[in-house]
Coordinates of N, CA and C in Angstrom, one line a residue:
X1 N -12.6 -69.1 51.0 CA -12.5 -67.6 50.9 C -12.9 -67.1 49.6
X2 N -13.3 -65.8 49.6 CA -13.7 -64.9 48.5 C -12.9 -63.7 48.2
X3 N -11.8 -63.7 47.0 CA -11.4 -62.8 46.7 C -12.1 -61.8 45.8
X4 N -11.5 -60.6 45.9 CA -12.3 -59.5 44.7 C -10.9 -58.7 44.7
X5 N -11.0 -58.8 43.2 CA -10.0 -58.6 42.5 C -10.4 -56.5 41.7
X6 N -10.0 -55.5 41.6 CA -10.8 -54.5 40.9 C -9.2 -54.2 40.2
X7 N -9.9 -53.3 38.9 CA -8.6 -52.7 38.1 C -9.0 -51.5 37.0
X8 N -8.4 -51.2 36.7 CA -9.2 -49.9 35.5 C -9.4 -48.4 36.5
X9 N -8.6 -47.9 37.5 CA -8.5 -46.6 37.7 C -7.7 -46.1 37.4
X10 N -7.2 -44.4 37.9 CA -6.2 -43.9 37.0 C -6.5 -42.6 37.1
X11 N -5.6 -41.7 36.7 CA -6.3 -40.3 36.3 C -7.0 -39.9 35.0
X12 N -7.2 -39.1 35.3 CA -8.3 -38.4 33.8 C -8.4 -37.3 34.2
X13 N -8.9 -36.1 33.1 CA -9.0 -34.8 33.1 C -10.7 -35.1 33.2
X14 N -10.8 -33.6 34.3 CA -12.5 -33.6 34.1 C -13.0 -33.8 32.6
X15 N -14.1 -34.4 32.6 CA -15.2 -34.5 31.4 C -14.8 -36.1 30.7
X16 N -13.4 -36.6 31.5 CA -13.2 -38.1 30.6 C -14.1 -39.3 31.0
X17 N -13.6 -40.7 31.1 CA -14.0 -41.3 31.2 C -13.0 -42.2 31.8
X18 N -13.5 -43.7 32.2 CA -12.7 -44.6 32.7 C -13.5 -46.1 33.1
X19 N -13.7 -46.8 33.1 CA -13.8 -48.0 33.2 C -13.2 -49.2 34.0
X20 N -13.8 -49.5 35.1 CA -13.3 -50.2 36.4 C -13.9 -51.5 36.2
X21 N -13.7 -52.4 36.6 CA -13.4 -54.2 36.3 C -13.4 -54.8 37.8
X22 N -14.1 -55.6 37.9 CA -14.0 -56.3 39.2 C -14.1 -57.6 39.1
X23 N -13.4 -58.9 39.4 CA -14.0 -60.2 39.3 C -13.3 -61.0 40.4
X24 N -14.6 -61.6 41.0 CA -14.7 -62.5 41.9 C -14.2 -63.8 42.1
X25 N -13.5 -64.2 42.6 CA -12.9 -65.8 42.4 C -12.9 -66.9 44.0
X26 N -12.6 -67.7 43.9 CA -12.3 -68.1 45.2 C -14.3 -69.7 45.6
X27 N -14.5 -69.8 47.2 CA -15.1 -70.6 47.0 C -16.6 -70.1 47.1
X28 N -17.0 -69.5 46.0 CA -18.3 -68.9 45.7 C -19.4 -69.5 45.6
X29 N -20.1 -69.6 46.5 CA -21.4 -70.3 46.6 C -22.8 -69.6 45.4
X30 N -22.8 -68.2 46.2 CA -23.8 -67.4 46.1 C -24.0 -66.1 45.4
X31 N -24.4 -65.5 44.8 CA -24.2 -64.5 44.8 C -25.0 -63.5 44.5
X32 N -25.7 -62.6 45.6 CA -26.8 -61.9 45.9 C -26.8 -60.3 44.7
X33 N -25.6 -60.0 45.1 CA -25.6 -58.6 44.4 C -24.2 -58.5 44.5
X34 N -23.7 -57.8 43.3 CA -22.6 -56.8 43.1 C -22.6 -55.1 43.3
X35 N -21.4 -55.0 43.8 CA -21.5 -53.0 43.7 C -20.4 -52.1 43.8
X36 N -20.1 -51.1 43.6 CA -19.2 -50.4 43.9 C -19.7 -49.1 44.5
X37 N -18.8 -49.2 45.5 CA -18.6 -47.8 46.2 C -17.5 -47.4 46.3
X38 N -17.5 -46.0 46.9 CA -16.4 -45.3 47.0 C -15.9 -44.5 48.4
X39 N -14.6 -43.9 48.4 CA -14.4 -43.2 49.5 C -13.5 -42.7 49.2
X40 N -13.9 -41.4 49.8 CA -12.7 -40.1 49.2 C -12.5 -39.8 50.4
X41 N -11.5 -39.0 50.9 CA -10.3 -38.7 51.4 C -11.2 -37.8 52.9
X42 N -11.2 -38.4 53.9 CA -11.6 -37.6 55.0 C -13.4 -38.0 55.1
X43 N -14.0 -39.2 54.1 CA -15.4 -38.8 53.8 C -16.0 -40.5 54.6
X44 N -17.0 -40.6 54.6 CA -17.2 -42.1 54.6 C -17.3 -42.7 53.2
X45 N -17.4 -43.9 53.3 CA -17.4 -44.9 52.0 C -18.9 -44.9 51.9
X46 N -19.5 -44.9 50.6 CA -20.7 -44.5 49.8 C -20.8 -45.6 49.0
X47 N -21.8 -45.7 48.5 CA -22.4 -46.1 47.7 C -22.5 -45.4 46.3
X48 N -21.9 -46.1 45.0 CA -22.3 -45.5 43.9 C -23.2 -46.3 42.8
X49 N -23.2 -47.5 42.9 CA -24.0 -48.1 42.1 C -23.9 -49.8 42.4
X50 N -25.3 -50.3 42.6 CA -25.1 -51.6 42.8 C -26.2 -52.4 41.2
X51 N -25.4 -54.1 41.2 CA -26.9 -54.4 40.9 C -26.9 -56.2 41.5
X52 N -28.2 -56.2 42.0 CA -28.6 -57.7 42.3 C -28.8 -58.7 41.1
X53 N -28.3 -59.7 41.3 CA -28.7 -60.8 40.4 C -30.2 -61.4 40.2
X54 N -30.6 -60.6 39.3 CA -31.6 -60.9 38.7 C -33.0 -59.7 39.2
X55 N -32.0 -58.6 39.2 CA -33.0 -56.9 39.8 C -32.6 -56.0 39.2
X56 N -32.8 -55.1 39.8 CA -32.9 -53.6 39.1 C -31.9 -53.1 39.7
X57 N -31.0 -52.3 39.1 CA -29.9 -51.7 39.4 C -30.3 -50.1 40.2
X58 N -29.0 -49.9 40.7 CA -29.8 -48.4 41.7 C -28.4 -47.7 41.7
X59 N -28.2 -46.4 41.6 CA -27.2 -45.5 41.6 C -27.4 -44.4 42.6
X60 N -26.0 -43.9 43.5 CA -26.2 -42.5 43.8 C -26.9 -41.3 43.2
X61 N -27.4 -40.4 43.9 CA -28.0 -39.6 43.0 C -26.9 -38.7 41.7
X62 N -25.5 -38.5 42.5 CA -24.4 -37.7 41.9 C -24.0 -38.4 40.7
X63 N -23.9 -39.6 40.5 CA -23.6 -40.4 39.4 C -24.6 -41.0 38.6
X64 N -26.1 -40.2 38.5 CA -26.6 -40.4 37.7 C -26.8 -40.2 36.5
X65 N -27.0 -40.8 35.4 CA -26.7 -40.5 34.1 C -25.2 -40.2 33.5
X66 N -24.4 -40.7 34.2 CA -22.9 -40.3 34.1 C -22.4 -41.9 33.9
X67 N -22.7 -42.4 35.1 CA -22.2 -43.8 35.5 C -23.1 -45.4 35.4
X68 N -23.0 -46.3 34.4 CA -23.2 -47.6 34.1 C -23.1 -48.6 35.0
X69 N -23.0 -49.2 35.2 CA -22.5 -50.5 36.3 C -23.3 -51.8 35.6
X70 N -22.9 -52.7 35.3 CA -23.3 -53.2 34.1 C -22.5 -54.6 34.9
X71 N -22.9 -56.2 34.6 CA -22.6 -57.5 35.3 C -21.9 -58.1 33.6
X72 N -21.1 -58.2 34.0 CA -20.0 -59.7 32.5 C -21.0 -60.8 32.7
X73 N -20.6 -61.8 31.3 CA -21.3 -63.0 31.1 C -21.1 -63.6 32.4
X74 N -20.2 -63.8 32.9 CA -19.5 -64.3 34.1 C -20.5 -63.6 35.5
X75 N -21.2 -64.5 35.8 CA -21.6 -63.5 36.7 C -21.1 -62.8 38.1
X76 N -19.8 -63.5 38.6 CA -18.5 -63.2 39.1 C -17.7 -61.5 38.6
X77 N -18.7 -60.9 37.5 CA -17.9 -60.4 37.0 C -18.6 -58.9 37.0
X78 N -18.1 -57.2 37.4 CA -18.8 -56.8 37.5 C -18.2 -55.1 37.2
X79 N -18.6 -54.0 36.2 CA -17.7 -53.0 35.4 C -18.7 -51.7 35.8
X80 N -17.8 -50.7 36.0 CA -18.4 -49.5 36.5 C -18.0 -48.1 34.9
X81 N -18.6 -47.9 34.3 CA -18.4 -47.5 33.1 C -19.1 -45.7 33.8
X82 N -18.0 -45.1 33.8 CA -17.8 -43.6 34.2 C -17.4 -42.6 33.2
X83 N -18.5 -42.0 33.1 CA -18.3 -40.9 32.4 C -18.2 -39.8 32.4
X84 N -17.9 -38.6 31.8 CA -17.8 -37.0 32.3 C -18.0 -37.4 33.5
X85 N -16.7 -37.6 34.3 CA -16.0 -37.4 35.6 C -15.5 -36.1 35.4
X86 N -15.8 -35.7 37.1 CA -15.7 -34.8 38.0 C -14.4 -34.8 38.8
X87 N -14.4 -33.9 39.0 CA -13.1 -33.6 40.2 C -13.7 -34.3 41.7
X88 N -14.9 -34.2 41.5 CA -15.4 -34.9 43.4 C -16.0 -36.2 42.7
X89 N -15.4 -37.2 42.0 CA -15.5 -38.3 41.8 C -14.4 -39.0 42.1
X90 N -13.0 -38.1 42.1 CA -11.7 -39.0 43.1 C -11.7 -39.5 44.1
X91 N -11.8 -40.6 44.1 CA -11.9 -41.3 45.4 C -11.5 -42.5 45.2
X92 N -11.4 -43.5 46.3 CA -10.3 -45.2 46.2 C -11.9 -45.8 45.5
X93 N -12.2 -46.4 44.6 CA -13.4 -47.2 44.4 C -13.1 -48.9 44.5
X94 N -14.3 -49.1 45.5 CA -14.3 -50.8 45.9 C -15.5 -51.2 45.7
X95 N -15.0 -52.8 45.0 CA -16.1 -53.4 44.8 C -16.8 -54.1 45.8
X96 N -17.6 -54.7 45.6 CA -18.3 -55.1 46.9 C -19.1 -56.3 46.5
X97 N -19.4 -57.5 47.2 CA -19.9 -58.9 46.7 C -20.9 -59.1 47.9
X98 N -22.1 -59.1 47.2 CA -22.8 -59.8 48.4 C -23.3 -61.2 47.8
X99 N -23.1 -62.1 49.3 CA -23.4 -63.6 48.7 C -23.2 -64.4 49.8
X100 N -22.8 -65.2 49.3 CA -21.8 -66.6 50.3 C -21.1 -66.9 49.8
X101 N -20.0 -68.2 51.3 CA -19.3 -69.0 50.3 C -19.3 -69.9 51.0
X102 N -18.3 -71.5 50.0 CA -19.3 -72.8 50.0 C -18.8 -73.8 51.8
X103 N -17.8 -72.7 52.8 CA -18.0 -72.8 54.1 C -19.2 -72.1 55.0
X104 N -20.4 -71.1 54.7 CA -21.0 -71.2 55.1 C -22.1 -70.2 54.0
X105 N -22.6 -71.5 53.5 CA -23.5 -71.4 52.3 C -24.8 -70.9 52.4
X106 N -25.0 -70.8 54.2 CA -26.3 -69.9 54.5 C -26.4 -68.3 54.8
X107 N -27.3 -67.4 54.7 CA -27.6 -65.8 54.9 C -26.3 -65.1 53.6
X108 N -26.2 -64.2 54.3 CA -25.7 -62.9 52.9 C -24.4 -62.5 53.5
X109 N -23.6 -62.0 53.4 CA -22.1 -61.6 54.0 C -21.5 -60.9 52.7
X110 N -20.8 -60.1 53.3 CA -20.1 -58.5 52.3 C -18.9 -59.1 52.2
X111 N -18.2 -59.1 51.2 CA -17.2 -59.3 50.7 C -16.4 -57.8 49.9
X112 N -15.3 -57.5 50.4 CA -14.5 -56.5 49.8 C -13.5 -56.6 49.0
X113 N -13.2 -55.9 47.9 CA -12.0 -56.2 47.0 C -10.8 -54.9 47.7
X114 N -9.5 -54.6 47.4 CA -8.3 -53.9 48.3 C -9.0 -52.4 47.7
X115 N -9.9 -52.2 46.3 CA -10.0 -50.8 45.9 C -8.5 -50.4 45.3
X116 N -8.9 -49.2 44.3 CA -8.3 -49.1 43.2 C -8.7 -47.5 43.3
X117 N -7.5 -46.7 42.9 CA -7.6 -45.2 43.1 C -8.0 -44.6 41.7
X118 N -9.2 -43.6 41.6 CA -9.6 -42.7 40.9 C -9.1 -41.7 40.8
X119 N -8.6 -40.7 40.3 CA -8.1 -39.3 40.3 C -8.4 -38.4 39.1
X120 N -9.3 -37.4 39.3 CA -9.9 -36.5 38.4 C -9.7 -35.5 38.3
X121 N -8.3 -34.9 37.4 CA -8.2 -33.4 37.5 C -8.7 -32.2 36.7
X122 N -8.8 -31.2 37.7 CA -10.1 -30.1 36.9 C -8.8 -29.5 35.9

């Protein structure tokens, strides 16, 4: 199995910042791409920033130039660095693992962490 562990949400006042943490543990074969998305209250779950192992990183359009998403030495390891947050940036944010693991070490499979609540007040 593949756990995903996230932590670093919280509230903040519009214009702060916050810093989310994710790391992967468990029987990790592979590991295609990291990411975080989000999902706010009544909306579907989105996409805010991913990056592949050994590619170019890609962001929502809304969190551009606001939000980082940046890989630890560990490559298990993966930080969403938010900035001048918004009030429509509240939402649960989950990390997301794309890879394998070492019971079926072939194709790609999504892995989810439980998500961790954001709250941005104006």
């Amino acid at each position: 199995q593949v756990q995903l562990v996230e932590s670093g949400g919280g509230l903040v006042q519009a214009g702060g910042s916050l810093r989310l943490s994710c790391t992967a543990s468990g029987n990790i074969f592979s590991i295609d791409a990291m990411g975080w998305y989000r999902q706010a209250p009544g909306k579907q779950r989105e996409l805010v920033a991913r990056i592949p192992t050994g590619g170019s990183t890609n962001y929502a359009e809304a969190v551009k130039g606001r939000f980082t998403i940046s890989r630890g030495n560990a490559i298990n390891t993966v930080y969403l660095q938010m900035n001048e947050l918004k009030p429509e940036d509240t939402a649960v944010y989950y990390c997301k693992l794309e890879g394998s693991e070492l019971d079926r070490p072939y194709g790609i499979y999504d892995y989810w962490g439980q998500g961790t609540q954001v709250t941005v007040s104006s």
